[in-house]
XYZ file of C-alpha atoms in Angstrom:
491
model
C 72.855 -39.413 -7.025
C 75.808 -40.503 -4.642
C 75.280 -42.646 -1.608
C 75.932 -40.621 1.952
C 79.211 -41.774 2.790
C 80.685 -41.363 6.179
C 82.951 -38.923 6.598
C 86.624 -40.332 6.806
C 88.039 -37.443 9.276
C 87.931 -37.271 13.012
C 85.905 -34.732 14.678
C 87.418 -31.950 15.064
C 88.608 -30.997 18.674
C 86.741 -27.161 18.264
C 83.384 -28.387 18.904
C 82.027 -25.146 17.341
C 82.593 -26.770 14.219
C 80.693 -29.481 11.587
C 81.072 -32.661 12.664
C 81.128 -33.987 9.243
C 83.660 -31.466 7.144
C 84.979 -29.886 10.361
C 85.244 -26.797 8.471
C 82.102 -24.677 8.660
C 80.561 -23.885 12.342
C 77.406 -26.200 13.476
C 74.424 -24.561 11.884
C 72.307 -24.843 15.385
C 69.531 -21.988 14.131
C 66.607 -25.182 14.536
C 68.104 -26.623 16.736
C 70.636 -26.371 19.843
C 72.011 -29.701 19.846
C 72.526 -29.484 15.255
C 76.241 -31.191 15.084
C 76.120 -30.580 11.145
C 76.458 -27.179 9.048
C 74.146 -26.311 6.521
C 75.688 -27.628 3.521
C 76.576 -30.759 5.076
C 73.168 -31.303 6.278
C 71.364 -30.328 2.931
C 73.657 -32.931 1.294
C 72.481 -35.304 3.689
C 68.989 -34.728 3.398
C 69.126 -35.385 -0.616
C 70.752 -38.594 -0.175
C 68.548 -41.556 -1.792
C 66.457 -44.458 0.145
C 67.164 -47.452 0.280
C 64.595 -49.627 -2.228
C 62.935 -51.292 0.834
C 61.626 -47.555 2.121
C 59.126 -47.212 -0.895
C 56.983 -50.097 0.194
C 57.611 -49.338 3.512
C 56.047 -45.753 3.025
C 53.078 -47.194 1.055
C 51.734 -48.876 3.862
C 52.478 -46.497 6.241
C 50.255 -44.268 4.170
C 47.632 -46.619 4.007
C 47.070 -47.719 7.171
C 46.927 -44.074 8.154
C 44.608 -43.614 5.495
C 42.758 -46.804 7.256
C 42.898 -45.571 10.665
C 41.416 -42.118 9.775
C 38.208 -43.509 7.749
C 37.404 -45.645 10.832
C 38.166 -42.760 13.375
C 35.579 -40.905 11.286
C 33.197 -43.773 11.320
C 33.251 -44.089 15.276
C 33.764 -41.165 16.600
C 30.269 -40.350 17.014
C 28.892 -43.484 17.991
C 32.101 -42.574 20.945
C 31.474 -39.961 22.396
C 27.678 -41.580 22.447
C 28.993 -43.829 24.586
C 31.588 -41.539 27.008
C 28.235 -39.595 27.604
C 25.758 -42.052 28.559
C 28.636 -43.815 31.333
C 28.790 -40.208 32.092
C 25.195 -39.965 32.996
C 24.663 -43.262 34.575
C 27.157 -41.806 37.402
C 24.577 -38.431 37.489
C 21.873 -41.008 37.467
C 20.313 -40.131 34.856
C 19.481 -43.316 33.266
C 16.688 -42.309 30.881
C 19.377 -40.004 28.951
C 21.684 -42.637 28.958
C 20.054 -44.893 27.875
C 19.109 -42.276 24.770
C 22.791 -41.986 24.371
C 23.448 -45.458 24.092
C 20.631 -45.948 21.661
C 21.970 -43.390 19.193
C 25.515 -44.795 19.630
C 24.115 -48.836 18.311
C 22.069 -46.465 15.534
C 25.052 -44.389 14.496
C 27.195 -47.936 14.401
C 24.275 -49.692 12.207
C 24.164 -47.094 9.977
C 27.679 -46.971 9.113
C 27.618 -51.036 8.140
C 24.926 -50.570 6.157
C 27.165 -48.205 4.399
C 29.979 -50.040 4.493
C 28.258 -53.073 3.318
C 26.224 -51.385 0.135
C 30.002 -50.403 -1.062
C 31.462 -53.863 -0.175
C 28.833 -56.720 0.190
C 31.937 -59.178 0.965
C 31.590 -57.683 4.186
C 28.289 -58.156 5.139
C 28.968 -61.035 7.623
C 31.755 -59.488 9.358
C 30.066 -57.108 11.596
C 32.409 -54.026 11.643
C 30.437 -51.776 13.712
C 28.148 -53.904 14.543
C 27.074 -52.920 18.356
C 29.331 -53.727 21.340
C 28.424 -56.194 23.730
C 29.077 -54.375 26.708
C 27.049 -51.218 25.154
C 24.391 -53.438 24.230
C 24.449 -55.089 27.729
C 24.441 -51.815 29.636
C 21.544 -50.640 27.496
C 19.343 -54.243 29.041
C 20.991 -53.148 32.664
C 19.404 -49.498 32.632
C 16.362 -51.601 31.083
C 16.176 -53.468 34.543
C 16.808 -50.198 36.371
C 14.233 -47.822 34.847
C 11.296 -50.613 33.867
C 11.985 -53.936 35.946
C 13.940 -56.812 35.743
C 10.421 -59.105 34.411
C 10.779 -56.387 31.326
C 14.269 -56.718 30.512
C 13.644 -60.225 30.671
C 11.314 -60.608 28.329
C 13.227 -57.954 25.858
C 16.496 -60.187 25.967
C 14.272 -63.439 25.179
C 13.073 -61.693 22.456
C 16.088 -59.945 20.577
C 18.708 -62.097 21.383
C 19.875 -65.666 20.418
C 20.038 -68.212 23.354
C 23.578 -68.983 22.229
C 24.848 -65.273 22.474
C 24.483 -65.081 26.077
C 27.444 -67.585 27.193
C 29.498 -64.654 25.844
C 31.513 -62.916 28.595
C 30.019 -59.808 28.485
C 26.277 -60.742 27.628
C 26.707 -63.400 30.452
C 25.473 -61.645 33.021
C 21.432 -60.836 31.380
C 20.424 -64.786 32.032
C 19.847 -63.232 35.350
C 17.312 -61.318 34.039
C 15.835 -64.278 31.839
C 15.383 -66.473 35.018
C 14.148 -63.488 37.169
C 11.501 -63.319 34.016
C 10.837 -67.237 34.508
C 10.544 -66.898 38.647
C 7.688 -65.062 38.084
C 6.042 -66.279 35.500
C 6.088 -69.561 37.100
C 4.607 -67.568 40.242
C 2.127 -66.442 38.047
C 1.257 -69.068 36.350
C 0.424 -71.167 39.378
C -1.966 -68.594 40.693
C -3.911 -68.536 37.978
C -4.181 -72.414 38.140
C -5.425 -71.914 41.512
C -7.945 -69.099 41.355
C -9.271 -71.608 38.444
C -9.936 -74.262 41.153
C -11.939 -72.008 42.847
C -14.497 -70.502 40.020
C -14.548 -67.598 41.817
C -17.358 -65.329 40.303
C -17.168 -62.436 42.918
C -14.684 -60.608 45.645
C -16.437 -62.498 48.340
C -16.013 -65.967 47.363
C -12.319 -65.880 47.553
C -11.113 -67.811 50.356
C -7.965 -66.027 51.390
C -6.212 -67.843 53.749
C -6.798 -70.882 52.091
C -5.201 -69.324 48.594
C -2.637 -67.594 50.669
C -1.394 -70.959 51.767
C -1.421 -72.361 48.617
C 0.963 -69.610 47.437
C 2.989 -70.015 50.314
C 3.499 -73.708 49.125
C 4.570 -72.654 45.984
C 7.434 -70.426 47.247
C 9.051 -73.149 49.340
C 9.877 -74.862 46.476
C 13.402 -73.615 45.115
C 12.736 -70.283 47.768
C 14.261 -67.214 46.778
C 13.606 -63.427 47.528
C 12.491 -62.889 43.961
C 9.656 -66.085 44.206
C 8.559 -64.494 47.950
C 8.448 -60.727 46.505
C 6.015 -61.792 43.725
C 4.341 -64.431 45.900
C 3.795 -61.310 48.324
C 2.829 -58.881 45.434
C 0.065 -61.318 44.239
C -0.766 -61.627 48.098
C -1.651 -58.024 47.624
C -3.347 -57.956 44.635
C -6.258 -60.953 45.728
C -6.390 -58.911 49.082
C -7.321 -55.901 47.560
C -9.575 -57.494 45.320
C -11.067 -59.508 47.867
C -11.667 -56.761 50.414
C -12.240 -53.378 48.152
C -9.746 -51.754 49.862
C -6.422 -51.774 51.324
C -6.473 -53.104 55.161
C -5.304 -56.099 53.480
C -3.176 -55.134 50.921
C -0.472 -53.347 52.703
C 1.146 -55.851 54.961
C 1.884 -57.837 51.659
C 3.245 -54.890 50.093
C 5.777 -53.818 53.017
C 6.696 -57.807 52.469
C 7.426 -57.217 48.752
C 9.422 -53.616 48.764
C 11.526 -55.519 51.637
C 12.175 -58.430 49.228
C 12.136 -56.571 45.962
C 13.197 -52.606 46.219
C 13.751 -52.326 42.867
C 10.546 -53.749 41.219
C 8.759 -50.114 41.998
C 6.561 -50.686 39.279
C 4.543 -53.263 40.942
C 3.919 -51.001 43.970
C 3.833 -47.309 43.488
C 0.762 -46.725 41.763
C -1.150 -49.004 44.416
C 0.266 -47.141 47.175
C -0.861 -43.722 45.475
C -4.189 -45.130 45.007
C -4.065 -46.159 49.019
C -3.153 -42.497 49.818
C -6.118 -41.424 47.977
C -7.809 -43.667 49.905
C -7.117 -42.560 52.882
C -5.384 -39.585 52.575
C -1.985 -40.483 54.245
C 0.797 -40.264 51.470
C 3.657 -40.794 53.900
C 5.054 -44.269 52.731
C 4.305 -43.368 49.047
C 6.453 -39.984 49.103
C 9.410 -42.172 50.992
C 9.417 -44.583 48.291
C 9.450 -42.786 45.421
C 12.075 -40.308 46.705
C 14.123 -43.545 46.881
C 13.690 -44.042 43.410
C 14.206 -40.622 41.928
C 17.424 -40.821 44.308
C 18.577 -43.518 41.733
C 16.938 -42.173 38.538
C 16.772 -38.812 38.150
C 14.814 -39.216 34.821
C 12.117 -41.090 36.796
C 9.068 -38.530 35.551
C 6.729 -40.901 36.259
C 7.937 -41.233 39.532
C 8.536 -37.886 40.748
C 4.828 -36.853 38.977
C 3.228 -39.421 41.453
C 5.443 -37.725 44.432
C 4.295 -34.736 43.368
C 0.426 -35.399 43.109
C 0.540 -37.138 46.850
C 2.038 -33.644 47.738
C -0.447 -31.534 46.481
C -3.387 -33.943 47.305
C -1.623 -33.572 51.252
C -1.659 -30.021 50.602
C 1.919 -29.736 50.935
C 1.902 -27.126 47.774
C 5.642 -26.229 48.707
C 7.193 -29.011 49.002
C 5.461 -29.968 45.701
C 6.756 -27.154 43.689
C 9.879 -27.455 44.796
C 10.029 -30.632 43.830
C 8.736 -29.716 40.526
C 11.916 -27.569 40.115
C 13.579 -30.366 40.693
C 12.377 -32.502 38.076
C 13.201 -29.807 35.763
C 16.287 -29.396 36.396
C 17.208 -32.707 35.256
C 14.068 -32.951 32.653
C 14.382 -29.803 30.927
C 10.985 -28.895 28.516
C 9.174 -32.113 30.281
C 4.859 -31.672 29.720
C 5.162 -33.258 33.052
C 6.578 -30.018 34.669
C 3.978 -27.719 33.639
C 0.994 -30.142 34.022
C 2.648 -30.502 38.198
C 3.055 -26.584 38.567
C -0.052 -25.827 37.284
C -1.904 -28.075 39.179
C 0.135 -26.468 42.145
C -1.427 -23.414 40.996
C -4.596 -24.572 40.415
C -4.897 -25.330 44.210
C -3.956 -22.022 45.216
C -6.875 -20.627 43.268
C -4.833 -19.199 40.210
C -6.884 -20.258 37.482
C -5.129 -17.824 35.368
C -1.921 -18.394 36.482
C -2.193 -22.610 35.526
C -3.826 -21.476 32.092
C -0.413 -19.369 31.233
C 1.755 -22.555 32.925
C -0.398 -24.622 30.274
C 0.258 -22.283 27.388
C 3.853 -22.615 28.002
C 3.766 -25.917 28.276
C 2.308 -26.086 24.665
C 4.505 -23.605 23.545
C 7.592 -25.601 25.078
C 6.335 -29.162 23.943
C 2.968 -28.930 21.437
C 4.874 -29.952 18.090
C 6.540 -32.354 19.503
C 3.071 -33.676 21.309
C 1.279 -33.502 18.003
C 4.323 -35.410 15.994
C 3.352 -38.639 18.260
C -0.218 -37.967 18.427
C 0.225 -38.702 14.401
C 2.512 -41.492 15.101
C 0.456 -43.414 17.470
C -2.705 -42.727 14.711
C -0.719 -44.222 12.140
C 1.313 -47.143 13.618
C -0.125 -47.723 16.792
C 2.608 -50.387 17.655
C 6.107 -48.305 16.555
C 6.672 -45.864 18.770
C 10.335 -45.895 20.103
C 10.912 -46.517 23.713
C 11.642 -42.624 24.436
C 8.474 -41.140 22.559
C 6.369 -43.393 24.147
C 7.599 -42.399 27.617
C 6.970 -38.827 26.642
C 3.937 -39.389 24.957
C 2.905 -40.739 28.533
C 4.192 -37.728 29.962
C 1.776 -35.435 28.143
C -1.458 -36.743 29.197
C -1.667 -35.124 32.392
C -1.082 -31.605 30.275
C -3.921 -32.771 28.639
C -5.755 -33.422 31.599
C -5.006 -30.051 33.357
C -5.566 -27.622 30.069
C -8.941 -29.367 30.215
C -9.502 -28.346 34.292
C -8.848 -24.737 33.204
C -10.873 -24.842 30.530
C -13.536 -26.055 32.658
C -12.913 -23.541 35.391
C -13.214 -21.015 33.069
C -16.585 -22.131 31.234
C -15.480 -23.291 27.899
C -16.922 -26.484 27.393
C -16.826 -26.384 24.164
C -13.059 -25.945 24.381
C -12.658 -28.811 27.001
C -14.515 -31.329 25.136
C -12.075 -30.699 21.687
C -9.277 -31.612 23.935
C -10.439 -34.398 25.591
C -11.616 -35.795 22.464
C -8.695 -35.168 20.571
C -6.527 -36.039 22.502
C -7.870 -37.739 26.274
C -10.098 -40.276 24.114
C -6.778 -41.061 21.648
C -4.575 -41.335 24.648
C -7.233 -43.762 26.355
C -8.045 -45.857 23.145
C -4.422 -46.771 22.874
C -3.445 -47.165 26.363
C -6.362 -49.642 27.124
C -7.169 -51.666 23.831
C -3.429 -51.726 22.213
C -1.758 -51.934 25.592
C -4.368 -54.334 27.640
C -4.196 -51.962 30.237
C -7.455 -50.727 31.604
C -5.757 -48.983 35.318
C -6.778 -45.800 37.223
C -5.178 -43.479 34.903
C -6.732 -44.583 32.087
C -10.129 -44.302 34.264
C -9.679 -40.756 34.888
C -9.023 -40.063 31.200
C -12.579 -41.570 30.366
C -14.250 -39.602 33.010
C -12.805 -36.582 32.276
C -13.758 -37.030 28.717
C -17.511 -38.002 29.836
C -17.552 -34.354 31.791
C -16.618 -32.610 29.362
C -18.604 -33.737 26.458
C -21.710 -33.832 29.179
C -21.454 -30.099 30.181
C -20.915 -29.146 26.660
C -23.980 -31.063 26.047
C -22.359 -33.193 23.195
C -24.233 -36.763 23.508
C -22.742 -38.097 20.469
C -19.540 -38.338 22.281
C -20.943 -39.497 25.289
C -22.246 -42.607 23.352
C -18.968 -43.421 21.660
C -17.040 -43.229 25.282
C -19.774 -45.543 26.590
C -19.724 -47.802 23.448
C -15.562 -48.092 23.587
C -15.170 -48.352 27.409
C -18.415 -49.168 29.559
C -20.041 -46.637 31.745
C -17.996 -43.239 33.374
C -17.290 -43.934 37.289
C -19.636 -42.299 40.057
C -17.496 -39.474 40.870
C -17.745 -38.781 36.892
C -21.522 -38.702 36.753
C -22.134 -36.743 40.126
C -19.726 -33.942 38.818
C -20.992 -33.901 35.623
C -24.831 -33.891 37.444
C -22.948 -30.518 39.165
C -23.162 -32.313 42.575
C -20.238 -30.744 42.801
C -19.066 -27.354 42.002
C -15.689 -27.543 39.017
C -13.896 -25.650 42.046
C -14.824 -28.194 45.170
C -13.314 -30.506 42.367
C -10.236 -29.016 40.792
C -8.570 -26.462 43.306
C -10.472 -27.919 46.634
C -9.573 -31.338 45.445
C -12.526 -33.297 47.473
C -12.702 -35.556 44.270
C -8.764 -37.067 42.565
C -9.256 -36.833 38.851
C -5.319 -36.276 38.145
């Protein structure tokens, strides 16, 4: 085929016509600003590339071909991403965090992929996990849990060497926060071992107290007095039974560590049971569900101060709100129906219960099989909800109560109360109040239905029920003084 060859006339002065045979008018149907007529610019068109062009369009083609498999691969683990910065700014750091999870899981599945068809590749580390994702993901760690926990979780999945990076620079923060207080720690147990203390009142408290205080001027810091003041609070309480003590210490602490909430919350909820005044507890935790609107935990032990101050409004509207950015949570309909159990609706908490089940049952039972199997493999998220559940539990079985089915009340304690203890205390090393409740509630029941066999394997696994257990179980007081009055906290 010929070569295009410029055309060796002028253009003609009628502008109307081709610029190239200046005979036939400017075809300009596609376009307005065509200075060629058709023929000329079919002839054009056919004219031959140059040699270079064939190569040229090869790799055009393949690096297309390139950029669309890997588009394809990331995509998904993308828009993981987009959405969990998009929640962190709605605070809701729980769902980010789940967002950011599946984005590293969609990414490690693909090189596993990638790495079956092409072992080559295996050290490479395509789509391997971004640092910053993977740094964000510890950050909402320190947020939601505390800064000692993400600590400890960098330590243990990541090489010392990895953290000089730029972006993974930042968490040795978190590893020396870890260190301040486990050197705090560490050095109070050292000193109650000096003492051989062998009951509350042997411990001589301003003598440790000073000893502590010794401790934080060395190297002071806000961290080393928080956790200085924290421990403070826990020999106090110890020491005294109660929480005269204990408080002073604590206001120290939440001045010097806001964020550690984990330290303080529950012993401020078991202070307003105490003593009835919830005040500082309800301030603080609305300061954390401010930050974290996932914070269940937080806005279930809000909620429980409310109804034990018999604010039942305020605490069902604040159920709504945890709702509304918890959708389906057991929490919610454990909360509402205790609301409703302390208005007297029996019925009305035993159809807030059924929906609950209805809402959340399968997925309830899918880690009550999970936790029976592989006690220690439960993802971060399941476990949280699995948490979550227990007070369901625990409210299903106050209905059932109220309404004279022992027999039904002792299958769910058993089944599921005694699980949810077994694994919180002996696989956890946590024995706290929560846990207490769940073995008292599971002594009641099996002692009203008259079922001694579990009575003996509660006492055999975790020591004797507490007073208030045996006196309601003795029907010192009436199920209703206990669970809609509320003179006696089981929840």
């Amino acid at each position: 085929m010929k070569r295009f060859e410029a055309p060796s006339f002028s253009i003609p002065k009628d502008k109307r016509f081709c610029a190239r045979c200046g005979e036939i008018k400017k075809q300009r149907f596609f376009s307005p600003n065509e200075d060629f007529c058709s023929p000329c610019r079919e002839e054009m068109l056919r004219t031959r590339p140059r040699w270079y062009a064939y190569p040229m369009l090869a790799a055009v083609l393949v690096l297309t071909a390139a950029a669309l498999w890997i588009a394809a691969f990331t995509s998904a683990a993308a828009v993981n991403v987009c959405e969990g910065r998009r929640l962190v700014k709605e605070h809701r750091l729980y769902d980010a965090d789940g967002k950011l999870e599946n984005a590293q899981r969609i990414m490690s599945e693909k090189e596993e992929r990638l790495v079956e068809k092409f072992p080559g590749l295996s050290s490479y580390g395509w789509f391997s996990a971004g640092f910053h994702t993977l740094a964000s993901r510890y950050d909402l760690m320190a947020q939601t849990d505390s800064r000692i926990e993400a600590g400890y979780a960098i330590e243990k999945d990541l090489d010392v060497g990895s953290l000089t990076s730029r972006q993974l620079k930042r968490l040795q923060g978190y590893i020396d926060i870890r260190g301040t207080f486990e050197y705090v720690s560490d050095n109070l147990s050292k000193i109650t071992e000096e003492y051989e203390i062998s009951s509350p009142e042997d411990i001589p408290l301003e003598e440790m107290f000073k000893r502590l205080d010794e401790i934080g001027a060395s190297n002071p810091s806000d961290e080393k007095s928080g956790y200085i003041e924290y421990y403070k609070a826990s020999v106090a309480q110890y020491a005294s039974g109660g929480f005269e003590e204990t408080l002073p210490h604590l206001d120290k602490m939440i001045k010097l560590l806001p964020d550690e909430y984990n330290m303080y919350l529950n012993t401020l909820y078991e202070h307003g049971k105490d003593t009835g005044d919830y005040k500082k507890l309800i301030e603080e935790c609305a300061k954390v569900t401010a930050r974290n609107r996932n914070s269940v935990d937080i806005y279930a032990i809000s909620i429980k101060a409310q109804i034990n101050s018999g604010d039942l409004d305020g605490a069902e509207a604040a159920c709504e709100e945890l709702r509304r950015y918890n959708s389906d949570c057991p929490e919610y309909y454990a909360l509402l129906a205790m609301c409703k159990l302390r208005r007297g609706d029996i019925d009305g908490a035993a159809e807030i219960c059924s929906l609950g089940d209805s809402a959340n049952g399968e997925q309830i039972s899918t880690m009550f099989n999970q936790l029976l199997s592989s006690k220690n493999e439960i993802e971060r998220q399941s476990e949280r909800f699995f948490l979550q559940s227990f007070d369901l539990t625990m409210v299903k079985t106050a209905v059932a109560l109220l309404q004279s089915d022992y027999p039904g009340a002792n299958d769910i304690m058993y089944n599921q109360g005694y699980t949810y203890a077994y694994y919180y205390s002996y696989i956890t090393g946590k024995h706290d109040p929560i846990t207490q409740s769940l073995i008292d509630m599971v002594y009641i029941s099996a002692r009203l239905d008259g079922d001694e066999e579990v009575m003996s394997t509660v006492k055999e696994q975790f020591g004797e029920p507490s007073e208030k257990a045996i006196r309601i179980a003795d029907k010192e007081l009436t199920l209703s003084e206990v669970f809609v009055d509320g003179k006696e906290h089981l929840f």
